[in-house]
PDB file of C-alpha atoms in Angstrom:
ATOM      1  CA  MET A  29      -0.265   0.342  -0.050  1.00 46.00           C
ATOM      2  CA  ALA A  30       1.109   3.603  -0.472  1.00 42.00           C
ATOM      3  CA  LEU A  31       0.536   6.093   1.754  1.00 39.00           C
ATOM      4  CA  SER A  32       1.629  10.318   1.673  1.00 38.00           C
ATOM      5  CA  PRO A  33       1.357  12.021   5.082  1.00 45.00           C
ATOM      6  CA  GLN A  34       2.675  15.156   5.297  1.00 58.00           C
ATOM      7  CA  SER A  35       6.424  15.174   3.747  1.00 68.00           C
ATOM      8  CA  ILE A  36       6.504  11.506   2.933  1.00 74.00           C
ATOM      9  CA  SER A  37       5.202   8.820   1.223  1.00 78.00           C
ATOM     10  CA  ILE A  38       5.920   4.849   1.545  1.00 84.00           C
ATOM     11  CA  THR A  39       5.107   1.891  -0.665  1.00 88.00           C
ATOM     12  CA  LEU A  40       6.313  -1.500   1.317  1.00 91.00           C
ATOM     13  CA  ASP A  41       3.809  -5.063   0.283  1.00 91.00           C
ATOM     14  CA  THR A  42       3.613  -7.765   3.367  1.00 90.00           C
ATOM     15  CA  PRO A  43       3.328 -11.850   2.915  1.00 89.00           C
ATOM     16  CA  GLU A  44       0.450 -13.940   2.900  1.00 87.00           C
ATOM     17  CA  GLY A  45      -0.518 -14.617   7.069  1.00 85.00           C
ATOM     18  CA  PHE A  46       0.176 -10.408   7.001  1.00 88.00           C
ATOM     19  CA  HIS A  47      -3.472  -7.965   7.144  1.00 84.00           C
ATOM     20  CA  ASP A  48      -3.023  -4.433   7.272  1.00 81.00           C
ATOM     21  CA  LEU A  49      -5.392  -2.424   8.950  1.00 80.00           C
ATOM     22  CA  PRO A  50      -7.380   0.017   8.005  1.00 76.00           C
ATOM     23  CA  LEU A  51      -5.749   3.146   9.117  1.00 75.00           C
ATOM     24  CA  HIS A  52      -6.651   6.729   7.428  1.00 70.00           C
ATOM     25  CA  LEU A  53      -9.854   5.764   5.971  1.00 68.00           C
ATOM     26  CA  PRO A  54     -13.045   8.434   5.703  1.00 69.00           C
ATOM     27  CA  ALA A  55     -15.036   7.296   8.804  1.00 69.00           C
ATOM     28  CA  GLU A  56     -18.198   6.258   5.996  1.00 71.00           C
ATOM     29  CA  VAL A  57     -16.060   3.358   5.026  1.00 73.00           C
ATOM     30  CA  LEU A  58     -14.215   2.381   7.794  1.00 71.00           C
ATOM     31  CA  ASP A  59     -16.256   0.223   9.571  1.00 74.00           C
ATOM     32  CA  ALA A  60     -16.767  -1.551   6.164  1.00 77.00           C
ATOM     33  CA  ALA A  61     -12.995  -1.860   6.519  1.00 76.00           C
ATOM     34  CA  LEU A  62     -12.809  -3.649   9.691  1.00 76.00           C
ATOM     35  CA  TRP A  63     -15.656  -6.702   9.381  1.00 75.00           C
ATOM     36  CA  GLU A  64     -13.788  -7.115   6.135  1.00 77.00           C
ATOM     37  CA  LEU A  65     -10.392  -7.358   7.886  1.00 73.00           C
ATOM     38  CA  ALA A  66     -12.239  -9.718  10.632  1.00 73.00           C
ATOM     39  CA  GLN A  67     -13.911 -12.027   8.136  1.00 75.00           C
ATOM     40  CA  LYS A  68      -9.709 -12.558   6.767  1.00 77.00           C
ATOM     41  CA  ILE A  69      -8.574 -12.925   9.617  1.00 73.00           C
ATOM     42  CA  TRP A  70     -11.627 -15.717  11.084  1.00 69.00           C
ATOM     43  CA  PRO A  71     -13.002 -17.331   7.623  1.00 73.00           C
ATOM     44  CA  GLY A  72     -14.284 -19.875   9.978  1.00 71.00           C
ATOM     45  CA  GLY A  73     -15.307 -18.261  12.506  1.00 70.00           C
ATOM     46  CA  THR A  74     -18.422 -17.385  13.873  1.00 76.00           C
ATOM     47  CA  GLU A  75     -19.846 -14.175  14.020  1.00 77.00           C
ATOM     48  CA  PHE A  76     -19.624 -13.502  17.762  1.00 77.00           C
ATOM     49  CA  GLN A  77     -15.353 -14.122  16.868  1.00 71.00           C
ATOM     50  CA  ARG A  78     -15.563 -11.479  13.315  1.00 77.00           C
ATOM     51  CA  GLU A  79     -17.841  -8.900  15.288  1.00 77.00           C
ATOM     52  CA  THR A  80     -15.686  -8.955  18.596  1.00 78.00           C
ATOM     53  CA  THR A  81     -12.570  -9.081  15.992  1.00 73.00           C
ATOM     54  CA  ALA A  82     -13.969  -5.998  14.082  1.00 75.00           C
ATOM     55  CA  ILE A  83     -13.906  -4.105  18.217  1.00 72.00           C
ATOM     56  CA  VAL A  84     -10.809  -4.790  19.450  1.00 73.00           C
ATOM     57  CA  TYR A  85      -9.942  -3.603  16.086  1.00 71.00           C
ATOM     58  CA  SER A  86     -11.653  -0.550  15.530  1.00 77.00           C
ATOM     59  CA  ASP A  87     -10.143   0.871  19.043  1.00 74.00           C
ATOM     60  CA  LEU A  88      -6.493   0.418  17.594  1.00 75.00           C
ATOM     61  CA  THR A  89      -7.404   1.160  14.059  1.00 72.00           C
ATOM     62  CA  MET A  90      -8.386   4.952  15.721  1.00 74.00           C
ATOM     63  CA  ALA A  91      -5.892   5.127  18.274  1.00 73.00           C
ATOM     64  CA  LEU A  92      -2.871   4.471  15.632  1.00 75.00           C
ATOM     65  CA  THR A  93      -4.317   6.970  12.790  1.00 68.00           C
ATOM     66  CA  ALA A  94      -4.635   9.435  16.176  1.00 66.00           C
ATOM     67  CA  ASP A  95      -0.833   9.124  16.158  1.00 69.00           C
ATOM     68  CA  ASP A  96      -0.436   9.448  12.208  1.00 75.00           C
ATOM     69  CA  VAL A  97       1.356   5.817  12.420  1.00 83.00           C
ATOM     70  CA  LEU A  98       2.266   5.137   8.326  1.00 87.00           C
ATOM     71  CA  HIS A  99       0.999   1.431   8.779  1.00 87.00           C
ATOM     72  CA  ALA A 100      -0.374  -1.223  10.605  1.00 86.00           C
ATOM     73  CA  ALA A 101      -0.272  -5.039  10.151  1.00 87.00           C
ATOM     74  CA  VAL A 102      -1.466  -8.149  12.013  1.00 86.00           C
ATOM     75  CA  ALA A 103       0.881 -11.457  11.695  1.00 86.00           C
ATOM     76  CA  LEU A 104      -1.185 -14.418  11.669  1.00 82.00           C
ATOM     77  CA  TYR A 105       0.691 -18.108  10.986  1.00 84.00           C
ATOM     78  CA  GLU A 106      -0.323 -21.107  12.392  1.00 78.00           C
ATOM     79  CA  THR A 107       3.120 -23.785  13.754  1.00 76.00           C
ATOM     80  CA  GLU A 108       3.517 -27.179  12.483  1.00 76.00           C
ATOM     81  CA  ASP A 109       2.369 -28.089  16.066  1.00 77.00           C
ATOM     82  CA  GLY A 110      -0.891 -27.046  15.609  1.00 74.00           C
ATOM     83  CA  ALA A 111      -0.490 -23.410  18.187  1.00 76.00           C
ATOM     84  CA  ALA A 112      -0.927 -20.340  16.133  1.00 80.00           C
ATOM     85  CA  SER A 113       1.760 -17.550  15.848  1.00 85.00           C
ATOM     86  CA  THR A 114       1.730 -13.633  16.313  1.00 84.00           C
ATOM     87  CA  ALA A 115       3.318 -10.783  15.580  1.00 89.00           C
ATOM     88  CA  HIS A 116       1.838  -7.267  14.904  1.00 89.00           C
ATOM     89  CA  LEU A 117       4.433  -4.482  12.578  1.00 93.00           C
ATOM     90  CA  LEU A 118       3.827  -0.689  12.908  1.00 92.00           C
ATOM     91  CA  VAL A 119       5.434   1.494  10.957  1.00 93.00           C
ATOM     92  CA  HIS A 120       6.012   5.285  11.977  1.00 89.00           C
ATOM     93  CA  ALA A 121       8.424   8.019  10.915  1.00 88.00           C
ATOM     94  CA  LYS A 122      10.964   9.970  13.694  1.00 87.00           C
ATOM     95  CA  ALA A 123      12.296  13.493  13.341  1.00 84.00           C
ATOM     96  CA  VAL A 124      16.621  13.643  13.162  1.00 88.00           C
ATOM     97  CA  ASP A 125      18.827  15.789  11.774  1.00 87.00           C
ATOM     98  CA  PRO A 126      18.430  16.246   8.173  1.00 84.00           C
ATOM     99  CA  GLU A 127      21.795  14.252   7.074  1.00 89.00           C
ATOM    100  CA  ALA A 128      22.975  11.945   4.814  1.00 90.00           C
ATOM    101  CA  PRO A 129      21.753   8.451   4.975  1.00 91.00           C
ATOM    102  CA  GLU A 130      24.920   7.389   6.137  1.00 93.00           C
ATOM    103  CA  ILE A 131      25.624   9.776   8.670  1.00 93.00           C
ATOM    104  CA  VAL A 132      22.131   8.702  10.612  1.00 93.00           C
ATOM    105  CA  THR A 133      22.727   5.551  10.011  1.00 94.00           C
ATOM    106  CA  ALA A 134      25.903   5.622  11.565  1.00 94.00           C
ATOM    107  CA  SER A 135      25.316   7.476  14.298  1.00 93.00           C
ATOM    108  CA  PHE A 136      21.564   5.131  15.421  1.00 92.00           C
ATOM    109  CA  GLN A 137      24.082   2.000  14.776  1.00 94.00           C
ATOM    110  CA  GLU A 138      26.452   3.013  17.638  1.00 94.00           C
ATOM    111  CA  ALA A 139      23.745   4.938  19.782  1.00 93.00           C
ATOM    112  CA  LEU A 140      21.282   1.083  19.653  1.00 93.00           C
ATOM    113  CA  SER A 141      24.426  -0.531  20.769  1.00 92.00           C
ATOM    114  CA  PHE A 142      25.770   1.200  23.714  1.00 92.00           C
ATOM    115  CA  ASP A 143      22.390  -1.213  24.714  1.00 89.00           C
ATOM    116  CA  GLU A 144      23.975  -4.629  25.708  1.00 86.00           C
ATOM    117  CA  HIS A 145      20.658  -6.082  25.635  1.00 87.00           C
ATOM    118  CA  ARG A 146      20.060  -5.365  22.001  1.00 90.00           C
ATOM    119  CA  ASN A 147      21.899  -7.230  18.871  1.00 93.00           C
ATOM    120  CA  VAL A 148      22.344  -4.442  16.520  1.00 94.00           C
ATOM    121  CA  ALA A 149      23.346  -4.674  12.497  1.00 94.00           C
ATOM    122  CA  ARG A 150      23.847  -2.169  10.242  1.00 95.00           C
ATOM    123  CA  VAL A 151      21.782  -4.257   6.617  1.00 95.00           C
ATOM    124  CA  ASP A 152      21.676  -2.342   3.121  1.00 94.00           C
ATOM    125  CA  LEU A 153      18.154  -1.971   1.492  1.00 94.00           C
ATOM    126  CA  PRO A 154      17.727  -1.441  -2.168  1.00 93.00           C
ATOM    127  CA  CYS A 155      16.251   2.024  -0.535  1.00 90.00           C
ATOM    128  CA  GLY A 156      19.230   2.827   0.942  1.00 91.00           C
ATOM    129  CA  PRO A 157      21.549   1.788   4.566  1.00 94.00           C
ATOM    130  CA  ALA A 158      19.629   0.935   7.790  1.00 95.00           C
ATOM    131  CA  VAL A 159      19.827  -0.247  10.927  1.00 96.00           C
ATOM    132  CA  LEU A 160      18.389  -3.865  12.377  1.00 96.00           C
ATOM    133  CA  SER A 161      18.431  -4.489  16.019  1.00 95.00           C
ATOM    134  CA  LEU A 162      16.692  -6.643  17.827  1.00 94.00           C
ATOM    135  CA  HIS A 163      15.602  -7.604  21.855  1.00 91.00           C
ATOM    136  CA  ALA A 164      13.642  -8.070  24.575  1.00 88.00           C
ATOM    137  CA  THR A 165      11.336  -6.452  26.356  1.00 80.00           C
ATOM    138  CA  GLU A 166       8.001  -7.051  28.704  1.00 71.00           C
ATOM    139  CA  THR A 167       4.763  -5.838  29.697  1.00 67.00           C
ATOM    140  CA  GLU A 168       4.156  -4.931  33.566  1.00 67.00           C
ATOM    141  CA  GLY A 169       1.788  -6.719  34.850  1.00 57.00           C
ATOM    142  CA  SER A 170      -0.926  -6.644  37.860  1.00 63.00           C
ATOM    143  CA  ALA A 171      -2.650  -8.235  39.857  1.00 62.00           C
ATOM    144  CA  THR A 172      -5.113 -10.217  37.840  1.00 64.00           C
ATOM    145  CA  LEU A 173      -2.972 -10.547  34.795  1.00 60.00           C
ATOM    146  CA  PRO A 174       0.794 -11.661  34.317  1.00 65.00           C
ATOM    147  CA  ALA A 175       4.034  -9.449  32.757  1.00 69.00           C
ATOM    148  CA  LEU A 176       4.034 -10.362  29.469  1.00 74.00           C
ATOM    149  CA  GLU A 177       7.743 -10.537  27.505  1.00 84.00           C
ATOM    150  CA  PHE A 178       8.143 -10.353  23.740  1.00 84.00           C
ATOM    151  CA  ALA A 179      10.834  -9.154  20.469  1.00 90.00           C
ATOM    152  CA  GLN A 180      10.635  -6.383  19.326  1.00 92.00           C
ATOM    153  CA  ILE A 181      12.563  -6.549  16.077  1.00 95.00           C
ATOM    154  CA  GLU A 182      13.509  -3.030  14.101  1.00 95.00           C
ATOM    155  CA  LEU A 183      14.309  -1.487  11.020  1.00 96.00           C
ATOM    156  CA  TYR A 184      15.422   2.077  10.997  1.00 96.00           C
ATOM    157  CA  VAL A 185      15.680   4.052   7.370  1.00 95.00           C
ATOM    158  CA  PRO A 186      17.204   6.838   7.078  1.00 93.00           C
ATOM    159  CA  ALA A 187      14.586   8.100   4.808  1.00 88.00           C
ATOM    160  CA  PRO A 188      15.511  10.434   1.393  1.00 82.00           C
ATOM    161  CA  VAL A 189      13.638  12.792   2.468  1.00 79.00           C
ATOM    162  CA  ARG A 190      16.127  14.638   4.545  1.00 82.00           C
ATOM    163  CA  GLY A 191      15.399  14.919   8.370  1.00 84.00           C
ATOM    164  CA  TRP A 192      13.273  11.386   9.124  1.00 87.00           C
ATOM    165  CA  LEU A 193      13.410   7.861   9.760  1.00 92.00           C
ATOM    166  CA  ILE A 194      11.554   5.485   8.732  1.00 93.00           C
ATOM    167  CA  VAL A 195      11.079   2.914  11.661  1.00 94.00           C
ATOM    168  CA  LEU A 196       9.408  -0.642  11.279  1.00 95.00           C
ATOM    169  CA  ALA A 197       8.901  -2.365  14.252  1.00 95.00           C
ATOM    170  CA  LEU A 198       7.370  -5.919  14.169  1.00 94.00           C
ATOM    171  CA  THR A 199       7.036  -6.787  17.663  1.00 91.00           C
ATOM    172  CA  THR A 200       5.887 -10.671  18.988  1.00 91.00           C
ATOM    173  CA  PRO A 201       5.921 -13.166  22.126  1.00 89.00           C
ATOM    174  CA  CYS A 202       6.619 -15.858  20.785  1.00 87.00           C
ATOM    175  CA  PHE A 203      10.292 -16.007  20.910  1.00 88.00           C
ATOM    176  CA  ALA A 204      10.422 -19.537  19.050  1.00 87.00           C
ATOM    177  CA  ASP A 205       9.070 -17.826  15.708  1.00 89.00           C
ATOM    178  CA  LEU A 206      12.245 -15.514  15.762  1.00 90.00           C
ATOM    179  CA  PRO A 207      14.124 -16.791  12.993  1.00 91.00           C
ATOM    180  CA  ARG A 208      10.658 -16.806  10.770  1.00 91.00           C
ATOM    181  CA  TYR A 209       9.867 -13.102  11.460  1.00 93.00           C
ATOM    182  CA  THR A 210      13.615 -11.349  11.446  1.00 94.00           C
ATOM    183  CA  GLY A 211      13.473 -12.853   7.702  1.00 94.00           C
ATOM    184  CA  ILE A 212       9.798 -10.892   6.899  1.00 94.00           C
ATOM    185  CA  LEU A 213      10.697  -7.835   8.595  1.00 95.00           C
ATOM    186  CA  ARG A 214      13.731  -7.723   6.214  1.00 95.00           C
ATOM    187  CA  GLN A 215      11.543  -8.857   3.124  1.00 94.00           C
ATOM    188  CA  ILE A 216       9.674  -6.219   3.976  1.00 95.00           C
ATOM    189  CA  GLY A 217      12.450  -3.622   4.490  1.00 95.00           C
ATOM    190  CA  GLU A 218      12.969  -4.514   0.674  1.00 94.00           C
ATOM    191  CA  SER A 219      10.342  -3.950  -0.242  1.00 94.00           C
ATOM    192  CA  LEU A 220      10.136   0.142   0.537  1.00 93.00           C
ATOM    193  CA  VAL A 221      10.469   2.578  -1.081  1.00 91.00           C
ATOM    194  CA  VAL A 222      10.380   6.389   0.232  1.00 86.00           C
ATOM    195  CA  GLY A 223       9.742   9.515  -1.183  1.00 77.00           C
ATOM    196  CA  PRO A 224       8.587  13.027  -1.324  1.00 76.00           C
ATOM    197  CA  ALA A 225       4.854  13.137  -0.598  1.00 69.00           C
ATOM    198  CA  GLN A 226       2.966  14.723  -4.219  1.00 64.00           C
ATOM    199  CA  GLN A 227       1.240  17.152  -2.140  1.00 48.00           C
ATOM    200  CA  GLU A 228       3.277  20.461  -0.861  1.00 42.00           C
ATOM    201  CA  THR A 229       2.613  22.231   3.087  1.00 41.00           C
ATOM    202  CA  GLU A 230       4.454  23.880   5.286  1.00 40.00           C
ATOM    203  CA  LEU A 231       4.188  20.592   7.331  1.00 37.00           C
ATOM    204  CA  SER A 232       6.548  18.849   4.405  1.00 39.00           C
ATOM    205  CA  LYS A 233       9.877  21.103   5.577  1.00 45.00           C
ATOM    206  CA  ALA A 234      12.275  19.082   7.789  1.00 44.00           C
ATOM    207  CA  PRO A 235      11.875  19.023  11.066  1.00 44.00           C
ATOM    208  CA  VAL A 236      14.220  19.821  14.184  1.00 42.00           C
ATOM    209  CA  ALA A 237      15.699  17.417  15.870  1.00 42.00           C
ATOM    210  CA  GLY A 238      13.672  16.891  19.917  1.00 41.00           C
ATOM    211  CA  ASP A 239      10.808  19.239  18.647  1.00 40.00           C
ATOM    212  CA  GLY A 240       8.611  16.061  18.005  1.00 37.00           C
ATOM    213  CA  CYS A 241       7.973  14.114  15.468  1.00 34.00           C
ATOM    214  CA  VAL A 242       4.853  14.771  12.552  1.00 34.00           C
ATOM    215  CA  LEU A 243       3.868  12.215  11.858  1.00 35.00           C
ATOM    216  CA  GLY A 244       4.580   9.578  14.571  1.00 34.00           C
ATOM    217  CA  SER A 245       4.611   8.939  18.363  1.00 32.00           C
ATOM    218  CA  GLY A 246       6.588   5.341  17.675  1.00 34.00           C
ATOM    219  CA  VAL A 247       3.697   4.116  19.408  1.00 33.00           C
ATOM    220  CA  ARG A 248       3.585   0.275  19.897  1.00 33.00           C
ATOM    221  CA  VAL A 249       1.065  -2.267  20.435  1.00 33.00           C
ATOM    222  CA  GLY A 250       2.493  -5.390  22.114  1.00 37.00           C
ATOM    223  CA  PRO A 251       0.256  -8.624  20.892  1.00 38.00           C
ATOM    224  CA  ASP A 252      -3.224 -10.464  22.245  1.00 38.00           C
ATOM    225  CA  PRO A 253      -1.568 -13.147  24.714  1.00 36.00           C
ATOM    226  CA  GLY A 254      -4.192 -14.974  24.395  1.00 36.00           C
ATOM    227  CA  VAL A 255      -4.053 -15.221  20.456  1.00 36.00           C
ATOM    228  CA  CYS A 256       0.017 -17.045  20.676  1.00 39.00           C
ATOM    229  CA  SER A 257      -0.982 -19.557  23.124  1.00 34.00           C
ATOM    230  CA  GLY A 258      -3.763 -20.485  20.317  1.00 33.00           C
ATOM    231  CA  VAL A 259      -6.099 -19.788  23.041  1.00 32.00           C
ATOM    232  CA  GLY A 260      -9.697 -19.164  21.677  1.00 33.00           C
ATOM    233  CA  MET A 261      -8.451 -18.492  18.044  1.00 37.00           C
ATOM    234  CA  ARG A 262      -6.482 -19.819  14.491  1.00 37.00           C
ATOM    235  CA  PRO A 263      -4.531 -18.260  12.189  1.00 40.00           C
ATOM    236  CA  ALA A 264      -6.485 -17.722   8.664  1.00 42.00           C
TER     237      ALA A 264
END
């Protein structure tokens, strides 16, 4: 899909098993798009399962749209032993100093490498240099819900439009499937095309790092642990 929010336009391809969330759609067509998404996730499910899924992703879609996330998708796969494996993909833009892509890449690679719990490496994509990062984190537990540990794989890609960094973040609680998801994120990165938007507005000027990001706030959503464990849900 292609999006042109503010000063940049992105195009990327997600593989089979990924279901794109209908971001940035007019309200009059959003409900129909969410119902279509629920049908894709539950091709053999019940009306209750589809209705519940549509409601959950309606709230998520509105939240991500409000935060100007460029692209979002949920991945659902069936493992060899019949369990379900899931991940969430979010793509957003981050304001950086308007330097050349090589300089931005080197800077982020160095900064991320200071975290001893991260695996960081430079990669070369068709659209230019990038940084691949992998680390584990967890949600805070509560009296009723245990803490959930999950892995986050990220690609930091300097945009040709200087002053912007495209961040592709794939989050999964299914650690056994990390090789698969790392390869998928690389595959998505290989398809990424970034360029200036066709329209010109005042917001298309390069931002000043530290002033915040016009296009997104870096929202990251943890997957539903029930999905990964295969409780009550199976992938399409």
